Coordinates of C-alpha atoms and ligand atoms in Angstrom, one line a residue:
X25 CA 17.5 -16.9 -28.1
X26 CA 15.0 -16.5 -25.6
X27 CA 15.8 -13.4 -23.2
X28 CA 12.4 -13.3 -21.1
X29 CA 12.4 -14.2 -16.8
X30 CA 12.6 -17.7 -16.8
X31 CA 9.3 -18.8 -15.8
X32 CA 7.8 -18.8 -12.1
X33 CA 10.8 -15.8 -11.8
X34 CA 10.4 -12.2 -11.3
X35 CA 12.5 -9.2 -11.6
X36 CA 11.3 -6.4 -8.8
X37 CA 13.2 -3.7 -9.5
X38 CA 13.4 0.3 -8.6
X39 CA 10.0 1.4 -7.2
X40 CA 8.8 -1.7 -6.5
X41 CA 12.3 -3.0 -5.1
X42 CA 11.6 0.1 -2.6
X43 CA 8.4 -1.4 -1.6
X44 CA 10.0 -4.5 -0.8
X45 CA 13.0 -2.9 1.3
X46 CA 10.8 -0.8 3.3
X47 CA 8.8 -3.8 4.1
X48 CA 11.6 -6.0 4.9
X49 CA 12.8 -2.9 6.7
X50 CA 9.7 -3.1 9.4
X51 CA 10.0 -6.8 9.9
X52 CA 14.0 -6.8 10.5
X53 CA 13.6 -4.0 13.1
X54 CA 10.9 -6.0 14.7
X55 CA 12.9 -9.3 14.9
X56 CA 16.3 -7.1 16.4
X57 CA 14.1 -5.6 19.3
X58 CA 12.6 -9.0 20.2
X59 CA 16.3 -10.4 20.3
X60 CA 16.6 -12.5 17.0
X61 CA 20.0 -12.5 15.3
X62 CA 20.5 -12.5 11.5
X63 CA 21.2 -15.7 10.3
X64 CA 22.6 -15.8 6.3
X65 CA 23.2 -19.3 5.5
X66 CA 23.8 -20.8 1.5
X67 CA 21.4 -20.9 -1.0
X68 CA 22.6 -24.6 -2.0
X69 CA 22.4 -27.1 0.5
X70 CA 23.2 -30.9 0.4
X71 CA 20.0 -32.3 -0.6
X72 CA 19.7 -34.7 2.0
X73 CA 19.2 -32.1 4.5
X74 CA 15.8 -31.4 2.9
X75 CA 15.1 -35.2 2.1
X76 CA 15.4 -35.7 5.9
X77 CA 14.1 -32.5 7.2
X78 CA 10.9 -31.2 4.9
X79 CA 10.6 -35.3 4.7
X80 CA 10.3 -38.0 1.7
X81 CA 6.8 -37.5 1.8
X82 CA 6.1 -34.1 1.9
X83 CA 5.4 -32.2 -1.5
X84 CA 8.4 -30.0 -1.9
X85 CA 10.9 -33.3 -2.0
X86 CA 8.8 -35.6 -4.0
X87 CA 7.8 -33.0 -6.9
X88 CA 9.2 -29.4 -6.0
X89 CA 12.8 -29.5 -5.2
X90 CA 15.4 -27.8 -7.9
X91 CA 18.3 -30.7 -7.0
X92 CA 21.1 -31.2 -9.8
X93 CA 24.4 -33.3 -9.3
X94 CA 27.5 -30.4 -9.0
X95 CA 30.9 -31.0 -11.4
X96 CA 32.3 -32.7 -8.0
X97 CA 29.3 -35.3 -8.5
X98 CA 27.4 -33.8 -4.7
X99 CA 23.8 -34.1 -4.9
X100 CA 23.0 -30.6 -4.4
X101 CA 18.9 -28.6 -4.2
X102 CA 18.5 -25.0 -4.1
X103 CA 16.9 -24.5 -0.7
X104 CA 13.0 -24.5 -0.7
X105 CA 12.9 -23.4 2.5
X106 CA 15.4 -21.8 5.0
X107 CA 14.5 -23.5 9.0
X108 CA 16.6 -26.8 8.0
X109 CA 20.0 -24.4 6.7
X110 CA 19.3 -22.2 10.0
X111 CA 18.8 -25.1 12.2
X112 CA 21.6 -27.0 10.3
X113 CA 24.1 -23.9 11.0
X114 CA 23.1 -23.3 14.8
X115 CA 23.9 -27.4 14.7
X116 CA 27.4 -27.1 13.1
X117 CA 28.5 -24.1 15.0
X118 CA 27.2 -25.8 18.1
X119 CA 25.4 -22.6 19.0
X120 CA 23.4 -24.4 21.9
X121 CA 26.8 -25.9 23.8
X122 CA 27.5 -21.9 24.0
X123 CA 24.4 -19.7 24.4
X124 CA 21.6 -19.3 26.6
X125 CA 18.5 -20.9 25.1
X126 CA 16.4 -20.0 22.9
X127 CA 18.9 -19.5 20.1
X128 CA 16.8 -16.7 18.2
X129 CA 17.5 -16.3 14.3
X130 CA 15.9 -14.6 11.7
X131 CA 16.8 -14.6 8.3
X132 CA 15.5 -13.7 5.1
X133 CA 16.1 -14.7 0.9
X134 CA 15.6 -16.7 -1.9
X135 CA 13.4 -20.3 -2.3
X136 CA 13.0 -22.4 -4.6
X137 CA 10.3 -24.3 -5.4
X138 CA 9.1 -26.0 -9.0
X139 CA 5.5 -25.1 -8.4
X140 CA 2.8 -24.7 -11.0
X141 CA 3.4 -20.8 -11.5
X142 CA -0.2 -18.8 -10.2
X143 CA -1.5 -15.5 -7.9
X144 CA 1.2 -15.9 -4.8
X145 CA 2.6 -18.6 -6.4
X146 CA 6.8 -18.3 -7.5
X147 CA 9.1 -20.5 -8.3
X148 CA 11.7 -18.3 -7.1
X149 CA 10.2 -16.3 -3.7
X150 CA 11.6 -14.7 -0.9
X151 CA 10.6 -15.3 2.6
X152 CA 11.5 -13.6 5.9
X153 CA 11.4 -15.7 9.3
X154 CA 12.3 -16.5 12.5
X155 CA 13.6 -19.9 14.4
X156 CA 13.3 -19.8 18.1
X157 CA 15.1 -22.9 19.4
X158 CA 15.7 -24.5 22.8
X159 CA 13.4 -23.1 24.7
X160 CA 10.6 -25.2 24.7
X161 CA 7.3 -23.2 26.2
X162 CA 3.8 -21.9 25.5
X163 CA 5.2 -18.4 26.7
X164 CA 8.1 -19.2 23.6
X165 CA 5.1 -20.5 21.3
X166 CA 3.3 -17.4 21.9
X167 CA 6.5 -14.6 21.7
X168 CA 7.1 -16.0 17.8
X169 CA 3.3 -16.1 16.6
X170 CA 3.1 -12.6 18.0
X171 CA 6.1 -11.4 16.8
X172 CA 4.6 -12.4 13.2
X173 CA 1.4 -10.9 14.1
X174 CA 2.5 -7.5 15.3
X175 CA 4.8 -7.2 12.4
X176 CA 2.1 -8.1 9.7
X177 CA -0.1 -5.1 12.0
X178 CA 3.1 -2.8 11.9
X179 CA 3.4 -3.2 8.2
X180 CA -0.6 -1.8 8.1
X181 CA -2.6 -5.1 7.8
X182 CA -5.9 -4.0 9.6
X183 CA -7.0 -7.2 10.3
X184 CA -4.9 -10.3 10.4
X185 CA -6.2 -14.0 10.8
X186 CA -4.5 -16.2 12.6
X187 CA -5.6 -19.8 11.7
X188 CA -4.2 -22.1 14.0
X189 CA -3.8 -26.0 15.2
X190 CA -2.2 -28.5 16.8
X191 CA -0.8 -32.0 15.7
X192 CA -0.1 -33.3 18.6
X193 CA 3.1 -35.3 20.3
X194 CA 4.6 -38.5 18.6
X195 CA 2.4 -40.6 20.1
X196 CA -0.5 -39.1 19.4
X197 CA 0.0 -38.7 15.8
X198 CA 1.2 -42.3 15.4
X199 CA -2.3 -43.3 16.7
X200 CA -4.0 -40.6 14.6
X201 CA -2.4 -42.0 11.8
X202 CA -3.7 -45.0 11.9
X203 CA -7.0 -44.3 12.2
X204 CA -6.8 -42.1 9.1
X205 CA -5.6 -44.1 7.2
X206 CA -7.9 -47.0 8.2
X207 CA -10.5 -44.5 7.3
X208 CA -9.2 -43.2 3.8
X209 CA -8.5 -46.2 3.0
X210 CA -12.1 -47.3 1.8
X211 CA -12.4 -43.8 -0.3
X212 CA -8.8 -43.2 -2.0
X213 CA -10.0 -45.0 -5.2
X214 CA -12.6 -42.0 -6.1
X215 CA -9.7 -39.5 -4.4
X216 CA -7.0 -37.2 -6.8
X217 CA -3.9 -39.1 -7.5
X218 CA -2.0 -36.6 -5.4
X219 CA -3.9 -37.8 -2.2
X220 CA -3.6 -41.7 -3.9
X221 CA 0.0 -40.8 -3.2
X222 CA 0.3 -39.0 0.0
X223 CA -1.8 -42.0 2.0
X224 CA 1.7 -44.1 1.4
X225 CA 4.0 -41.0 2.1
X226 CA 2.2 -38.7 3.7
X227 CA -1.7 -39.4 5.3
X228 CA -1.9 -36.3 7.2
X229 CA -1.6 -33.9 4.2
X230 CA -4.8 -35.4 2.6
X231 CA -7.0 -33.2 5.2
X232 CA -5.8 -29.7 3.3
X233 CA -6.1 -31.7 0.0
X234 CA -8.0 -28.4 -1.9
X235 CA -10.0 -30.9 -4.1
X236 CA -13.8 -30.5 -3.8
X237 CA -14.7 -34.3 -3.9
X238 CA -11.8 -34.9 -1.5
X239 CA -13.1 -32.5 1.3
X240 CA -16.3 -33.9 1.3
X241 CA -14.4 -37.1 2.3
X242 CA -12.2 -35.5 4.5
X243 CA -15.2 -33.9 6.8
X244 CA -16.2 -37.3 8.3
X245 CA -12.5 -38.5 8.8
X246 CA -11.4 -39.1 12.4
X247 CA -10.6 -35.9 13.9
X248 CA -7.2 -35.5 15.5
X249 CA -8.3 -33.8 18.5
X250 CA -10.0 -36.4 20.0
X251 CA -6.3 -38.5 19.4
X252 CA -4.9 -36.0 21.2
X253 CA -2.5 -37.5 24.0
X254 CA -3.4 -35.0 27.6
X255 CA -0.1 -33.3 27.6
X256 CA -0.6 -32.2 23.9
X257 CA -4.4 -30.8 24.7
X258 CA -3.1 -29.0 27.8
X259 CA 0.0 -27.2 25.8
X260 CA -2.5 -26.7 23.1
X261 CA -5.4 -25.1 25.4
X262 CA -2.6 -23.1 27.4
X263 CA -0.9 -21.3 24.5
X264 CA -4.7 -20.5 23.0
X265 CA -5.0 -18.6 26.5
X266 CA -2.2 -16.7 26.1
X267 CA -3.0 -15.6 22.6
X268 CA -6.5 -14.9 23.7
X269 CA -4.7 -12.9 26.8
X270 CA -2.6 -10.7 24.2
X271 CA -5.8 -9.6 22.1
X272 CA -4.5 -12.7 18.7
X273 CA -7.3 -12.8 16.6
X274 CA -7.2 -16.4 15.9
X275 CA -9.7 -19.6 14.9
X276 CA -8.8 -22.7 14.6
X277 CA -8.6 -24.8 11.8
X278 CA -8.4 -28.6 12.1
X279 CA -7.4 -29.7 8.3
X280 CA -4.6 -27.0 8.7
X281 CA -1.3 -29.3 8.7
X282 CA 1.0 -27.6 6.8
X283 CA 3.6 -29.5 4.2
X284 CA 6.6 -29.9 6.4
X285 CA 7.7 -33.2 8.2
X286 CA 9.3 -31.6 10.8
X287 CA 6.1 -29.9 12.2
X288 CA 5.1 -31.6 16.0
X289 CA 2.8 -29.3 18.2
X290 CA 1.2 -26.2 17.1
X291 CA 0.9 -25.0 13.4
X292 CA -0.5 -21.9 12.1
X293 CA -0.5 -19.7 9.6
X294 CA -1.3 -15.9 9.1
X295 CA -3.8 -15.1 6.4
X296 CA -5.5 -11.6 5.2
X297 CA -8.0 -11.5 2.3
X298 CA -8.9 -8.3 1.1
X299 CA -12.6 -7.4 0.1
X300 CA -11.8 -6.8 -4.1
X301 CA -8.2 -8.6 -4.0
X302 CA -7.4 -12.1 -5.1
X303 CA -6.5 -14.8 -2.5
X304 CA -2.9 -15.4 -3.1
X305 CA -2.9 -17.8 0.1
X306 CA -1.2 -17.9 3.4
X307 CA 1.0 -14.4 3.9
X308 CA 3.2 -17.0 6.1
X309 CA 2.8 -19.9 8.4
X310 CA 5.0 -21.9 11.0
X311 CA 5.1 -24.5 13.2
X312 CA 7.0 -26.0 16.6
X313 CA 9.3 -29.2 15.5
X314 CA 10.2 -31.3 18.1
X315 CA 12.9 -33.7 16.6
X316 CA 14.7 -31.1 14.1
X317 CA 17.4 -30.1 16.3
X318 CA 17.8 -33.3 16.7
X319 CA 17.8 -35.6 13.3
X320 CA 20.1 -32.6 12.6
X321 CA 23.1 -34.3 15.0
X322 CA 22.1 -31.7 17.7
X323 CA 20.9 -31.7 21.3
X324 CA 17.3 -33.1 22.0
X325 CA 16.1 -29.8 21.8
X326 CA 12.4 -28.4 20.2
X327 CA 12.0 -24.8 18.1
X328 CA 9.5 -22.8 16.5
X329 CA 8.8 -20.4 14.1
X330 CA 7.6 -18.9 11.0
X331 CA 8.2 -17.8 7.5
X332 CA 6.5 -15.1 5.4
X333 CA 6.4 -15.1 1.5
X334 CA 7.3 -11.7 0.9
X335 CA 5.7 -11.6 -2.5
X336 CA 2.4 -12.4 -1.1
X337 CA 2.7 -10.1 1.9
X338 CA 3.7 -7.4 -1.0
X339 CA 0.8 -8.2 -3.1
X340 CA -1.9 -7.9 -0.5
X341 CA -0.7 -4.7 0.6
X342 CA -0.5 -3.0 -3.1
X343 CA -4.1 -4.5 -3.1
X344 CA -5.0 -2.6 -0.2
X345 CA -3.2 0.4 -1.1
X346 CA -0.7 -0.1 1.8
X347 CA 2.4 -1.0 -0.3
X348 CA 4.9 2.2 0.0
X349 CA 7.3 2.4 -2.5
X350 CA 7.7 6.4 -3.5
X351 CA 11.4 6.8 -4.4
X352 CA 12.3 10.4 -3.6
X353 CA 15.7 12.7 -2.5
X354 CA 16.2 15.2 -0.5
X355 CA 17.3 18.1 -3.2
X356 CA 17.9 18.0 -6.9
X357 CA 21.2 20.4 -8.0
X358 CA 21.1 22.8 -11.3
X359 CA 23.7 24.1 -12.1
X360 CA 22.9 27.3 -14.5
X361 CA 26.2 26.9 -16.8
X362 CA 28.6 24.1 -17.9
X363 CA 31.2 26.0 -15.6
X364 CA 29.5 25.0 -12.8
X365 CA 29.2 21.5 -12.9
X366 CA 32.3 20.7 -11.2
X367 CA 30.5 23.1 -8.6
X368 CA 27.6 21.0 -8.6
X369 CA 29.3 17.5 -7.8
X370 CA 31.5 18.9 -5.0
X371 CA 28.1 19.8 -3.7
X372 CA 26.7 16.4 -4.0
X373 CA 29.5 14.7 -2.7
X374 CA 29.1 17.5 0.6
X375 CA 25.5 16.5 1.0
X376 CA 25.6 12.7 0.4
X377 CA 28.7 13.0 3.2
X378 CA 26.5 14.9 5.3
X379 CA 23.6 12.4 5.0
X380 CA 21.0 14.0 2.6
X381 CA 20.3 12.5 -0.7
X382 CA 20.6 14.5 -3.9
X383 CA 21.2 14.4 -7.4
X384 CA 22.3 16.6 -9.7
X385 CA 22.0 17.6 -13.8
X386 CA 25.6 17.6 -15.0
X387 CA 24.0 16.7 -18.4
X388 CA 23.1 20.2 -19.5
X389 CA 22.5 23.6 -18.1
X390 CA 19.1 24.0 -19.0
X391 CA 16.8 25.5 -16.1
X392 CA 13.4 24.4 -17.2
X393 CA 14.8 20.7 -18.4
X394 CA 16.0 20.5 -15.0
X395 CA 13.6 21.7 -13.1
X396 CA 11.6 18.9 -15.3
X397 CA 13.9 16.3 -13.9
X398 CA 13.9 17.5 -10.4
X399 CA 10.1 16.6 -10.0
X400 CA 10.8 13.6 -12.0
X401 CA 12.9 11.9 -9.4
X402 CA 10.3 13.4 -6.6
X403 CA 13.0 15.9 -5.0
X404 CA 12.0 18.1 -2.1
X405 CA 14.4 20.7 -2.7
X406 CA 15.9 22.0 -5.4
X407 CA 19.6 23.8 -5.2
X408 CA 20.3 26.0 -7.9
X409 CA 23.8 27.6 -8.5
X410 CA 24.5 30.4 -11.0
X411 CA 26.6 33.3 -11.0
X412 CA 25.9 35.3 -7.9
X413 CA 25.6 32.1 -5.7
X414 CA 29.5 32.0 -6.7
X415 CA 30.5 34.9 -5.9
X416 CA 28.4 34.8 -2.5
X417 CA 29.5 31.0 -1.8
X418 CA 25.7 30.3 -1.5
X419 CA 23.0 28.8 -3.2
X420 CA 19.4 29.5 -4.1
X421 CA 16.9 26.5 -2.4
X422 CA 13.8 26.2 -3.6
X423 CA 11.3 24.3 -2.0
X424 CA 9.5 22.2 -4.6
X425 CA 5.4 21.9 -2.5
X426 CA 5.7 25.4 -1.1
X427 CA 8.0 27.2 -4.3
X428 CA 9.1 29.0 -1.7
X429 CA 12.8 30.2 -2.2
X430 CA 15.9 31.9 -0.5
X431 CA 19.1 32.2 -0.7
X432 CA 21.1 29.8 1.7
X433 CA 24.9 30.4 2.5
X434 CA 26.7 27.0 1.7
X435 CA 27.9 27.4 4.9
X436 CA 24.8 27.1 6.8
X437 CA 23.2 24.7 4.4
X438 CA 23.9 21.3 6.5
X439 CA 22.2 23.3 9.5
X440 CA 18.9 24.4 6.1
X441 CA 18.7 20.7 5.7
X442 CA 18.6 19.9 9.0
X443 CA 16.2 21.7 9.8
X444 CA 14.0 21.8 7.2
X445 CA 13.7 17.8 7.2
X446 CA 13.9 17.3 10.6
X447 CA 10.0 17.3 10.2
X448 CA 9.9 14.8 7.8
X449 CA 12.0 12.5 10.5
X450 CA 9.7 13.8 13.4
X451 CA 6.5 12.7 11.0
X452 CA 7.8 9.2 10.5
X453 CA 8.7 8.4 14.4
X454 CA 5.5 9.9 15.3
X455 CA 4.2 7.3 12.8
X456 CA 6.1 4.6 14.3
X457 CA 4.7 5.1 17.8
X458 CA 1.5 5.6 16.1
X459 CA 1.3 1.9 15.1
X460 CA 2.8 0.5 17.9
X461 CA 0.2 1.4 20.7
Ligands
AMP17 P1 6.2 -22.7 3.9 O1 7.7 -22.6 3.8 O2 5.7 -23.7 3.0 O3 5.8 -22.9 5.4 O4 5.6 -21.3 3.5 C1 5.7 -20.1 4.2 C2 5.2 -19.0 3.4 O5 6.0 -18.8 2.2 C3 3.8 -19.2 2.8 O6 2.8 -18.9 3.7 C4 3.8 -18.3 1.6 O7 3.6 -17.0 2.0 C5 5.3 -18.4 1.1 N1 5.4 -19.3 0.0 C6 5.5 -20.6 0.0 N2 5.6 -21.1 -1.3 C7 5.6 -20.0 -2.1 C8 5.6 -19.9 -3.5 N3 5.8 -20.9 -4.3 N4 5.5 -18.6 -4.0 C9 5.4 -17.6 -3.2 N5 5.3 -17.6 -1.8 C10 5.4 -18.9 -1.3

């Protein structure tokens, strides 16, 4: 019997699960107060919805998708990605016949993608992202690459690249197209059978093909900007001003062309390496889709947005020393005799009901074994209840950085707590502001 993750899969549990909440803690706050909504859609999905979506040709469908028939015979995959569920569900509950445009979502889970297990590689990952849909603008382009941005900054990242491109309208990939793959086609016999593959399905991938000989091909290809219909450059060259306007660090990077169909317009992805760290790839990328609302069965409408792999994004910042993830409680209760366990809970429950986080030892009434534990599970305070604090209905709290002790009448404890944390709350708004000047 083989009990082990099955591979590509991770558990993250206890500290690190902490990390992870308090990171997806920052980004949902920043998605609220720029007006996105929660969107939680399924994990399965009809699989056509990806085949038409991601597209045919694109990587995830022809090799990566986890797709398996259901007992009602459905042709069912566990979503690789989440925009074509959100886009899908803003579709079916015909979100854009009733609300102002853009229809703002974020959303945040589980993918799945059979992918050759690696650094920042999963086969089970969870992203976070945003759709912006119906508004169709270089001001909209901008507010969803900065939202990523500032968010990747408010989680501590110094100094985020933005790597970004365009790939044109319809038209002016069609044309592109063409002259690639008149191009490619005298080198794809001495080119990786992956590229071999994507010149039938999918020509515009080759250019971020990451094998050496293939690059060297790739350098003298035809160059989509100069395909580029006038309308595309001018969208392009007005939403690079407005980055450049709101201080976005960004380059841009001509083979970048991401690996979903849908894309039309402006791609980019956000990417951090750190000086000792491994690169574990793109934290997150997006794109603008011009037809997705649409093949969808909704209005003629175009989106953007992004997606960030959460377990990269974690990754980088335990490499930078950036990842928080101290589990600690507010006070740790002792009670000094059996007979005063009871005691103890009823204190708990008060304090949990009251807001402050606590635990107890109900296990025995040794002082030094729980004094032990109380520094174990990183309490502040600890609360200790013996025979006089009975008889005086108070406790002793000890502070567990200072030592510093007193006695504190139950009665006025709430008020103790309150203000002997209220600095630690004061600390982590001043924090907050900090970061977002
Ligand atoms: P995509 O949905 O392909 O646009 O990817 C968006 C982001 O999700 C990437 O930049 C990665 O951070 C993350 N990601 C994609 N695939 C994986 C994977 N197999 N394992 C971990 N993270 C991933």
């Amino acid at each position: 019997m083989d009990y082990s993750v099955v591979k590509g899969t991770h558990d993250i549990i206890q500290s690190e699960a902490e990390g992870y909440s308090n990171i997806e803690n920052i980004l949902i706050f920043n998605a609220k107060i720029a007006g996105f909504n929660e969107f939680r859609t399924p994990i399965i999905e009809n699989s056509s919805l990806f085949v038409r979506s991601v597209g045919e040709g694109s990587d995830i469908v022809r090799k990566e998708m986890y797709t398996f028939k259901d007992k009602g015979d459905r042709d069912i995959t566990l979503r690789p990605e989440m925009t074509a569920g959100v886009v899908r569900a803003m579709v079916n509950s015909k979100l854009f016949a009733q609300q102002d445009y853009p229809v703002k979502a974020y959303y945040i889970g589980p993918n799945f993608r059979y992918e050759r297990p690696q650094a920042g590689r999963y086969r089970q990952f969870q992203q976070f992202g945003v759709e912006s849909v119906g508004a169709d603008s270089a001001i909209r382009d901008a507010e969803v690459i900065l939202l990523g941005y500032n968010s990747l900054k408010m989680l501590g990242f110094s100094k985020i690249v933005l790597k970004i491109n365009t790939l044109g309208d319809f038209e002016s990939r069609i044309k592109y197209k063409t002259a690639l793959v008149d191009y490619l086609s005298n080198h794809i016999d001495i080119m990786c059978d992956d590229c071999k593959e994507r010149l039938k399905l999918n020509p515009l991938r080759i250019l971020d093909c990451k094998v050496e000989n293939d690059q060297k091909i790739v350098k003298d290809a035809p160059k989509l900007h100069d395909f580029l219909s006038n309308s595309s450059k001018s969208r392009f060259d007005e939403l690079l001003e407005i980055l450049k306007a709101q201080n976005v660090e960004f380059v841009i990077d001509e083979s970048l062309v991401r690996g979903l169909d849908y894309y039309t317009g402006v791609v980019f992805e956000y990417s951090f390496t750190s000086i000792n760290g491994v690169d574990v790839g793109a934290l997150g990328g997006g794109g603008h889709y011009g037809n997705l609302v649409k093949e969808l069965g909704g209005p003629e409408l175009e989106g953007i947005g992004f997606a960030f792999g959460l377990e990269r994004v974690a990754s980088v910042l335990k490499d930078e020393n950036l990842f928080k993830n101290e589990i600690s409680i507010d006070a740790f209760i002792i009670p000094l005799d059996k007979k005063y366990f009871e005691k103890a809970l009823t204190l708990a429950s008060f304090l949990r009901v009251n807001g402050y986080s606590c635990e107890m030892n109900v296990e025995s009434a040794n002082i030094n074994a729980s004094f032990k534990k109380a520094l174990r599970r990183n309490a502040k305070f600890a609360i200790i209840i013996g025979e006089n604090e009975i008889k005086n209905d108070s406790v002793q709290v000890k502070n567990l950085s200072t030592k510093g002790q007193e006695e504190v009448l139950l009665s006025n404890l709430v008020e103790f707590f309150d203000r002997s944390l209220e600095d630690d709350h004061d600390h982590c708004c001043e924090e907050n502001e900090e970061i977002e000047k």
